[in-house]
Short mmCIF file of C-alpha atoms and ligand atoms in Angstrom, two decimals:
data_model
loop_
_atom_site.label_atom_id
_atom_site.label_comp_id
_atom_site.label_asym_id
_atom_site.label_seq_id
_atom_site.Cartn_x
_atom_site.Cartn_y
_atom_site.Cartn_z
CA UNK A 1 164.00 87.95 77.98
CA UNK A 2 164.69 91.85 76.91
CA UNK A 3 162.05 93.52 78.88
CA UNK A 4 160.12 96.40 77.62
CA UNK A 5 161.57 99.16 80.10
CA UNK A 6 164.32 99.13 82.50
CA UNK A 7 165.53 102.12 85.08
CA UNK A 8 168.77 103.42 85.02
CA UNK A 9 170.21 103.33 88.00
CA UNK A 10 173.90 104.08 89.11
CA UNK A 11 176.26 104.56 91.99
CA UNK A 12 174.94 108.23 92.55
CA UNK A 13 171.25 107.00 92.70
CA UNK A 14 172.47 104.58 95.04
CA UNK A 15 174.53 106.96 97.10
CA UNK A 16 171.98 109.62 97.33
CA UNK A 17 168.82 107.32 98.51
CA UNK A 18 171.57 106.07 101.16
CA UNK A 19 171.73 109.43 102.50
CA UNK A 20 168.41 110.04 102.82
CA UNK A 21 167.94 106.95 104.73
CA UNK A 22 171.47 107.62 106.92
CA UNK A 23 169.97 111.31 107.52
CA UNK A 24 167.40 110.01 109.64
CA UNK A 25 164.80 112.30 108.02
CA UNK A 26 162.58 110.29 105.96
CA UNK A 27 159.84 112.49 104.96
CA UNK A 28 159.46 115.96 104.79
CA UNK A 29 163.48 116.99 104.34
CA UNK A 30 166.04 118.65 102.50
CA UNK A 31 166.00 115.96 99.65
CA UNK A 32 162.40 116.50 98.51
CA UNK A 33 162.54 120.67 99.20
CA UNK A 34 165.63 120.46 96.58
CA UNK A 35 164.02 117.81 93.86
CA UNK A 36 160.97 120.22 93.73
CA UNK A 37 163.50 123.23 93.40
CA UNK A 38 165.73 121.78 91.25
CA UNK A 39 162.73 120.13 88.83
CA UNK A 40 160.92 123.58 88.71
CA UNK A 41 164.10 125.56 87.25
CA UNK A 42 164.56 122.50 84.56
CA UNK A 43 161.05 122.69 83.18
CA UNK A 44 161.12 126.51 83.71
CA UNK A 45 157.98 126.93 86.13
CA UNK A 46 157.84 128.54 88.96
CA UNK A 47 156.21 126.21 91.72
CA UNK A 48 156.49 122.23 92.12
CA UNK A 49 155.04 119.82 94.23
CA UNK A 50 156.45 116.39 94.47
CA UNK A 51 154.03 113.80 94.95
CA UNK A 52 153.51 109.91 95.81
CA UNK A 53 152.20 109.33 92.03
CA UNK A 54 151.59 110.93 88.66
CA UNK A 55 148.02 109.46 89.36
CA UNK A 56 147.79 111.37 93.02
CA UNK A 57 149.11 114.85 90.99
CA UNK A 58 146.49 114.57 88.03
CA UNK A 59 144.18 114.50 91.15
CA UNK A 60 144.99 117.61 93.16
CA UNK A 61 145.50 119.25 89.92
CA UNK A 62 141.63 118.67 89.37
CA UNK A 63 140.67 119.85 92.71
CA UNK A 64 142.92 122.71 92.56
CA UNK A 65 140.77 123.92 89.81
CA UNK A 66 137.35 123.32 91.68
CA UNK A 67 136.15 120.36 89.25
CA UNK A 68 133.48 118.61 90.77
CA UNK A 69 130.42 117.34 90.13
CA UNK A 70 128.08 117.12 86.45
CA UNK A 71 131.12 119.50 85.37
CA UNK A 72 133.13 117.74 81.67
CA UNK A 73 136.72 117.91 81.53
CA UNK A 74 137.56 117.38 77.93
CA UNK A 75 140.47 114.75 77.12
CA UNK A 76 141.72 111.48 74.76
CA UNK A 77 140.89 108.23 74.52
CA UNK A 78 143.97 107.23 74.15
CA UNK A 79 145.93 107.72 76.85
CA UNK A 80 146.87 105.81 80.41
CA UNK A 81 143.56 105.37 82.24
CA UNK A 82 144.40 107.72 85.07
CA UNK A 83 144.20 110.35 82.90
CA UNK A 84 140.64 109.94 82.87
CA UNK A 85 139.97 108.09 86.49
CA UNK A 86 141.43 111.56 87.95
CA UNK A 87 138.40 113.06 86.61
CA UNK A 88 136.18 110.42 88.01
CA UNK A 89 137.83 110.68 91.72
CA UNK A 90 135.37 114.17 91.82
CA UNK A 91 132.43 112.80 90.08
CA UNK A 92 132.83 114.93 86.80
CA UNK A 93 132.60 113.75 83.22
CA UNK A 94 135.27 112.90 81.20
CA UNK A 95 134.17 113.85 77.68
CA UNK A 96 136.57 111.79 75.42
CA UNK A 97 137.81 113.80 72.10
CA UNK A 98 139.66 111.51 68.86
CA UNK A 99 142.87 111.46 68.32
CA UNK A 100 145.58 112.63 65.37
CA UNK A 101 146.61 109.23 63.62
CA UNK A 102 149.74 110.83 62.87
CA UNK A 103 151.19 111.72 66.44
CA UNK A 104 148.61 110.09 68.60
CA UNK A 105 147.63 112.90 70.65
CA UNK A 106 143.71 114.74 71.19
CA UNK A 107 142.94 116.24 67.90
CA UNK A 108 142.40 120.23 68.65
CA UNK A 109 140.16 120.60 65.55
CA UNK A 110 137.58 117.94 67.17
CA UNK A 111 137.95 119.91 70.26
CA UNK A 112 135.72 123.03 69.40
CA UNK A 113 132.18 120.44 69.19
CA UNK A 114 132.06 118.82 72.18
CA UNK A 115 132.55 122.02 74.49
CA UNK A 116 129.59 122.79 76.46
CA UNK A 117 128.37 125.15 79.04
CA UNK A 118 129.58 122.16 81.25
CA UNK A 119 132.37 122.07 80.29
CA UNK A 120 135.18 123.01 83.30
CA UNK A 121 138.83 122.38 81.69
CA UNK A 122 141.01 120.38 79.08
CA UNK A 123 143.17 117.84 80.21
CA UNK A 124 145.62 116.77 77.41
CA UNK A 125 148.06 114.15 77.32
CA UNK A 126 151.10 113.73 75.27
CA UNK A 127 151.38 110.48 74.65
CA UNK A 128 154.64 108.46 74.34
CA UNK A 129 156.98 111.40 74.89
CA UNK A 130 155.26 113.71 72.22
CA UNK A 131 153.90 117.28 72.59
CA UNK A 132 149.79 117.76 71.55
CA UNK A 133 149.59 120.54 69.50
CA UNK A 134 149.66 123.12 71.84
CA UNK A 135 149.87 125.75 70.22
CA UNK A 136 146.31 125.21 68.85
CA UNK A 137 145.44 124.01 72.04
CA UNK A 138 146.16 126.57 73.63
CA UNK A 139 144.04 129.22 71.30
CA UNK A 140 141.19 126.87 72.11
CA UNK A 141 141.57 127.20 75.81
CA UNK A 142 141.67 131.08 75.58
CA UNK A 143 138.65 131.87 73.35
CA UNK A 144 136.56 129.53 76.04
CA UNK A 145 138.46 130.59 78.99
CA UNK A 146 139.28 127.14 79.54
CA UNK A 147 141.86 126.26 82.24
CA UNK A 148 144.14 123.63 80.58
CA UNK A 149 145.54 120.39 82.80
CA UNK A 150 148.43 118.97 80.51
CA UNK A 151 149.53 115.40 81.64
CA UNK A 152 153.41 115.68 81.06
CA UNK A 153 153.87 112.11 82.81
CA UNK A 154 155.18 110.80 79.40
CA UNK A 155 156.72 113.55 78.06
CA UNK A 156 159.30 115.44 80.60
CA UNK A 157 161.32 117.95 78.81
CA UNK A 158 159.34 117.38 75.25
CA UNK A 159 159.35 120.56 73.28
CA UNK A 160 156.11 122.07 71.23
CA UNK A 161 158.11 124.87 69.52
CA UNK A 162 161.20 124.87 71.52
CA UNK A 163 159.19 125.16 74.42
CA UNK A 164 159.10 122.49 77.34
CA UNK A 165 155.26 120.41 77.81
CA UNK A 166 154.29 121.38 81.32
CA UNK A 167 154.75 124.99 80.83
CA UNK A 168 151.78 126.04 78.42
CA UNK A 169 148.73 125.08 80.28
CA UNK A 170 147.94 126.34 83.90
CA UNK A 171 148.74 123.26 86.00
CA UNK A 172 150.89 119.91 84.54
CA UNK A 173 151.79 116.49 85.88
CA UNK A 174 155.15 114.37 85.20
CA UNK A 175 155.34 110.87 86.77
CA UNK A 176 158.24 108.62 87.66
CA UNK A 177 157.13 105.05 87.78
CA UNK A 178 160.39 103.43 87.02
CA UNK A 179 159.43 102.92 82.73
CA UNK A 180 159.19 106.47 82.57
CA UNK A 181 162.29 108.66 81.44
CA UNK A 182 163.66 108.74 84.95
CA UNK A 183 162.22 107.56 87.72
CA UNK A 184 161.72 107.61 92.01
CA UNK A 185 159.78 104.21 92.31
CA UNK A 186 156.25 105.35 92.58
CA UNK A 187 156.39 109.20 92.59
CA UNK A 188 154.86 112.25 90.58
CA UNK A 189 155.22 116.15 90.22
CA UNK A 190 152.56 119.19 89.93
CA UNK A 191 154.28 121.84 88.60
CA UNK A 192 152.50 125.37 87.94
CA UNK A 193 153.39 129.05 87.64
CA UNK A 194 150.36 130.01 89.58
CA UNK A 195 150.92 130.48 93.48
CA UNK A 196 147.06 130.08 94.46
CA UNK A 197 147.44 126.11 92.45
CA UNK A 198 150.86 125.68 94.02
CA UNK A 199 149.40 126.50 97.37
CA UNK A 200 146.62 124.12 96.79
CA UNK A 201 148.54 121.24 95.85
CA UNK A 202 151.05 121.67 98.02
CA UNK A 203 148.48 121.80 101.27
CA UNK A 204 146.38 119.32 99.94
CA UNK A 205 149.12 116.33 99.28
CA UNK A 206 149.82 117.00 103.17
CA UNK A 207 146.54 116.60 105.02
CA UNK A 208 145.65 119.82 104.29
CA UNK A 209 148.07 121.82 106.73
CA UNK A 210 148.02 125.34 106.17
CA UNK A 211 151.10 126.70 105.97
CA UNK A 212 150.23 129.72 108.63
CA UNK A 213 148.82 126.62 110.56
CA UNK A 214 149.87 124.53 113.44
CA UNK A 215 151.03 120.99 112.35
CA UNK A 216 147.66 119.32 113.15
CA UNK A 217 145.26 122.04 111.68
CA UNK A 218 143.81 121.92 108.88
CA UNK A 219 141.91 124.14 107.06
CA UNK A 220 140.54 122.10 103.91
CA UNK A 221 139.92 118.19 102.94
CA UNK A 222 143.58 116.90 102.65
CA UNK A 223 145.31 113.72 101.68
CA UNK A 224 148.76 111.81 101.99
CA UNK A 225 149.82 112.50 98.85
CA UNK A 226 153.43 113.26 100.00
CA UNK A 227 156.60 112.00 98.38
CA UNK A 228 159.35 110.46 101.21
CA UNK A 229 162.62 111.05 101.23
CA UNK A 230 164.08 108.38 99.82
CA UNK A 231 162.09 108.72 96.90
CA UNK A 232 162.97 112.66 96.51
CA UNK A 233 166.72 111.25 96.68
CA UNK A 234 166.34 109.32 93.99
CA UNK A 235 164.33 112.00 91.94
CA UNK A 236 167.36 114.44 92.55
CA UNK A 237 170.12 112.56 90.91
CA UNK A 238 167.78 110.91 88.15
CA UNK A 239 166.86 114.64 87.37
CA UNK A 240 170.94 115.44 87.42
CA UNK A 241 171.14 113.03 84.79
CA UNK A 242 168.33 113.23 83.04
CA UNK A 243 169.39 115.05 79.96
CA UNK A 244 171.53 112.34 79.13
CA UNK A 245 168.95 109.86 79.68
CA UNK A 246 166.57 111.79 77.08
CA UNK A 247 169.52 111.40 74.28
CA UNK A 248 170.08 107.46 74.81
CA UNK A 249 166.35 107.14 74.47
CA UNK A 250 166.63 109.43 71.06
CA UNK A 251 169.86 107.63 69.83
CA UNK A 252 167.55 104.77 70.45
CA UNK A 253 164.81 105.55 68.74
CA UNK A 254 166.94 106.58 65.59
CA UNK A 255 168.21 103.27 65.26
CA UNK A 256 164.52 101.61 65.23
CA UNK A 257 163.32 103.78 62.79
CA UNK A 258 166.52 103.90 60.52
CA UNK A 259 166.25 99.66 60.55
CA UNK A 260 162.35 99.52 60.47
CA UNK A 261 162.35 101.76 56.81
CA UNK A 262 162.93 98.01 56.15
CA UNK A 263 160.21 96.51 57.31
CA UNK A 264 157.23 97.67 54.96
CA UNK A 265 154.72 96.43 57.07
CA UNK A 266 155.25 98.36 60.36
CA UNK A 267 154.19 101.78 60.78
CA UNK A 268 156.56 104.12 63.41
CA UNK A 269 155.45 107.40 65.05
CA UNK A 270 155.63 110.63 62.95
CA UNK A 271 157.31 113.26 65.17
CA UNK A 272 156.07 116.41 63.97
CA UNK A 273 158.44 119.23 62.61
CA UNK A 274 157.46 121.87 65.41
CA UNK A 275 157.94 119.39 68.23
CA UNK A 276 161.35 117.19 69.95
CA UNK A 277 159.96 114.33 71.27
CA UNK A 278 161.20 112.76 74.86
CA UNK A 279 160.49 109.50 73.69
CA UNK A 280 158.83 107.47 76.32
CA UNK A 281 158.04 104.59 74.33
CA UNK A 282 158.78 102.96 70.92
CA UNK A 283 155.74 101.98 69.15
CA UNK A 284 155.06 100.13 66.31
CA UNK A 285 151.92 99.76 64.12
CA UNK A 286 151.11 96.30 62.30
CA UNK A 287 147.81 95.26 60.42
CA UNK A 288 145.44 94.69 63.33
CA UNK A 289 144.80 91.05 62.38
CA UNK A 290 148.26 90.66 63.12
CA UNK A 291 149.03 92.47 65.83
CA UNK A 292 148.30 90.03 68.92
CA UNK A 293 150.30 86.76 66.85
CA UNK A 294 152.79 88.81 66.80
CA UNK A 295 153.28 89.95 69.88
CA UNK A 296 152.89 86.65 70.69
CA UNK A 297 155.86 85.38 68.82
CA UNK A 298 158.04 88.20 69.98
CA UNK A 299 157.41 87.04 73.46
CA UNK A 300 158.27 83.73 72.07
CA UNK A 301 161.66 84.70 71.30
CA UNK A 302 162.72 86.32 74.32
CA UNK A 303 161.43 90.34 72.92
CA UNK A 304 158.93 91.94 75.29
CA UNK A 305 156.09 93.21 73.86
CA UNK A 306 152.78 94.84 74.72
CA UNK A 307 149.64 96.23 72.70
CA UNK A 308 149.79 99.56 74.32
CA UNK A 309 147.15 101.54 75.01
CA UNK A 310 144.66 98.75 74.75
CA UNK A 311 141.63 99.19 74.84
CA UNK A 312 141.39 102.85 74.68
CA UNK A 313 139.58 104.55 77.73
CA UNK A 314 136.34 104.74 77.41
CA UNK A 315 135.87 101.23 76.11
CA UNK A 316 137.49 99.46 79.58
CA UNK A 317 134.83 97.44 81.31
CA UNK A 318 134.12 99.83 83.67
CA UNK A 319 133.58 103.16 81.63
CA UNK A 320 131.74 101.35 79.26
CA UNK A 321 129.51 99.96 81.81
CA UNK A 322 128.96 103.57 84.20
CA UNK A 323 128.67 106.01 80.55
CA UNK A 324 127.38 103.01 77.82
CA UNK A 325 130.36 104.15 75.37
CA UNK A 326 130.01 101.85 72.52
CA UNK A 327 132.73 100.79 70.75
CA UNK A 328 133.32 103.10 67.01
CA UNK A 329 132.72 106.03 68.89
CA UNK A 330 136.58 107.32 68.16
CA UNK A 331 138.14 105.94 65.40
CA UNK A 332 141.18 106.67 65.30
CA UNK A 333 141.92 106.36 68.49
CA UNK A 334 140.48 102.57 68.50
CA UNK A 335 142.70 102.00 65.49
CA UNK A 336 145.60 103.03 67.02
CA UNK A 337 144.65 101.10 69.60
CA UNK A 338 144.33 98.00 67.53
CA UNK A 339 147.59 98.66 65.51
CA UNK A 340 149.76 99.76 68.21
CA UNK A 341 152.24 97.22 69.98
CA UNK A 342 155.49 98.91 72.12
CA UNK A 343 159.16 96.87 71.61
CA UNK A 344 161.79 97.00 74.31
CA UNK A 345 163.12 100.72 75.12
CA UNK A 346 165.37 101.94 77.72
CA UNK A 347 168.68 103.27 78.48
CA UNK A 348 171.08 100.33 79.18
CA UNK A 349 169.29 98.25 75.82
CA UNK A 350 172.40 98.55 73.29
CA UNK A 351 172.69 98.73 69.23
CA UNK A 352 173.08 94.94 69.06
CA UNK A 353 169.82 94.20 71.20
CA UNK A 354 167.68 96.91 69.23
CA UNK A 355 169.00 95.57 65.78
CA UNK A 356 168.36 91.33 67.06
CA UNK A 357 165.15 92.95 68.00
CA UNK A 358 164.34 94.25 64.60
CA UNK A 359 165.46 90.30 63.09
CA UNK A 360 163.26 88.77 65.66
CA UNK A 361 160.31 91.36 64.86
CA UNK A 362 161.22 91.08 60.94
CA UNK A 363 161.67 87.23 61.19
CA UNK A 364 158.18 87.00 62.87
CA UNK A 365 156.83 88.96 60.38
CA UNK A 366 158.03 86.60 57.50
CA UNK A 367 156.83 83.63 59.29
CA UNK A 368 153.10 85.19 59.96
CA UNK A 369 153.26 85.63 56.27
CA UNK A 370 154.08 82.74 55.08
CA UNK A 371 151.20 81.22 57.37
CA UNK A 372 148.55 84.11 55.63
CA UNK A 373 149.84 82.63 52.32
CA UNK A 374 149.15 78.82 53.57
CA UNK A 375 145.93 79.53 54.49
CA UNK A 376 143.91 81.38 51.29
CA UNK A 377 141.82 79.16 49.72
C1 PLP B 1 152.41 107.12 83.91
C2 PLP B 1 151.24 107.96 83.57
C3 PLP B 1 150.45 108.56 84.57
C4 PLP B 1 150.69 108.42 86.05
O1 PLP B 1 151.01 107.17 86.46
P1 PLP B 1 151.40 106.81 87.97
O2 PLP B 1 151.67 105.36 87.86
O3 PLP B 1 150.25 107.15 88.84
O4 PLP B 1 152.60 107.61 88.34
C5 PLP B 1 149.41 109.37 84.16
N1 PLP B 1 149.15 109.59 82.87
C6 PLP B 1 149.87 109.03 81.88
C7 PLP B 1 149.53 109.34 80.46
C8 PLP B 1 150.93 108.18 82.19
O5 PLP B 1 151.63 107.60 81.22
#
């Protein structure tokens, strides 16, 4: 089977999460004080704060900003459900805004309506490795005085403009669960260029120890959010690397779309002109009424394959249940949702798997055709 994602992971890796573990200091050391220095001057930010999860930093990015409770943080539907449940963890509303059918991210020019006096902040996601229009975006936040969250865990070193996601808003999140671009096991980052945030975070991932404090006070609600060592290891030579990481997944990506022109019934991402994607996933659209077979048959023959993000957010069980959304509330984002399927995409996949991918997917096509054709009265 060619599974959908795969981490990189060579000698170095290997050799640097050995000596963290040989160093005898397994949390709180040297490795994660240099990942968080070292990841700060890549993005170009100021402050970082490694975490156990992209989930735990969208989190203590909320509470750094005081969200709490009958407060709306604006954000998609179509996105990774921690996006949203990070707004639930404080008992505000997520207020869900439709997508762009062309890149997949939060359309700014539905973004205007559905601010209210409630409303606290906008937490935007690039989705699958691609900057939201943040330019836009960003206009938005100023004329309301919004503070702006951006979740960067899909898109680390994406460019809006030549300039890196995670650097426009006030306070941004990149995750390494091992299918991202690089990875530390579980892990995240906060990174921000404000030292009151950074302060926050980087307090409230340990406990809640004060920095001018002894090692058992603490001054506010804390957690254990804190990345070990051997995790920060890893994150330092992934992030030594990770430029070249970012151009396999492109060369990648080039070849699908070059060989899916082909294929006139699937649909690929647009990347628009004033953005370079990171490319996180590779997504494909199909006729909806295909879609599952499909995947189905892909599976089949050996080709991982998922419906990604389905559903969209506010239609899982449980936020339909606790706000009664209703399905049709957000087109596009529900057709996306329908259309969208991911194929196999990481580093170590080579030209001849992607192109017997594209047979398989074209062959399965061809055969779910012919059955279409069977079937008509
Ligand atoms: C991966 C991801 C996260 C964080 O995931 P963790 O598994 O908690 O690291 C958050 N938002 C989006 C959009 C993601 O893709």
């Amino acid at each position: 089977m060619i599974p959908l994602a795969k981490p990189h992971i060579d000698e170095k890796d290997i050799d640097y999460v050995i000596q963290a573990l040989r160093s005898g200091t397994l949390s709180l050391g040297p490795f994660l004080q240099k990942f968080e220095e070292n990841f700060a001057k890549k993005i170009g930010v100021r402050y970082a704060v490694a975490v156990n999860s992209g989930t735990s930093g969208l989190h203590l990015a909320i509470r750094a900003l005081g969200i709490t409770k009958n407060d709306e943080v604006i954000t998609s539907p179509f996105s990774f459900i921690a996006s949203a449940n990070c707004i639930l963890y404080e008992n505000a509303t997520p207020v869900f805004v439709d997508v762009e059918e062309e890149t997949y991210n939060i359309d700014p020019e539905k973004i205007e309506t559905k601010i209210t006096a409630k409303t606290k902040a906008l937490l935007i996601p690039h989705i699958f490795g691609q900057s939201a229009n943040m330019t836009q975006i960003m206009n938005i936040a100023h004329k309301y005085h919004l503070p702006v969250i951006e979740d960067a865990c899909e898109s680390i070193l994406a460019t809006h403009h030549g300039k890196n996601t995670g650097t426009f808003g006030d306070i941004a999140v990149f995750a390494f669960y091992p299918n991202k671009q690089m990875t530390t096991g579980e892990g995240g980052i906060i990174v921000t260029n404000n030292e009151r945030l950074y302060k926050y975070c980087k307090s409230a991932a340990n406990q809640g120890r004060s920095d001018a404090l002894q090692w058992l006070s603490h001054d506010k609600l804390g957690y254990n959010y804190r990345m070990d060592e051997m995790s920060a290891a890893l994150g330092l030579s992934q992030l030594e690397k990770i430029d070249f990481l970012i151009s396999k997944r492109q060369e990648l990506a080039e070849i699908y779309s070059k060989n899916l022109v082909n294929l006139p019934e699937v649909k690929t991402v647009r990347v628009n002109q004033i953005n370079h994607s990171s490319w996180f996933v590779y997504s494909i659209r199909v006729d909806e009424q295909q879609r599952d077979k499909l995947i189905e048959m892909l599976i089949e023959k050996k080709v991982q394959s998922k419906a990604y993000f389905f559903p969209c957010i506010h239609v899982q069980p449980f936020y339909q249940k606790q706000f009664g959304y209703q399905v049709g509330e957000f087109p596009v984002a529900e057709k996306l949702s329908r259309e969208t399927l991911v194929l196999p995409f990481y580093p170590d996949l080579s030209e001849r798997e992607v192109l017997l991918i594209i047979k398989i997917l074209n062959d399965s096509l061809r055969e779910l055709k012919r059955e279409r054709e069977q079937t008509k009265p």
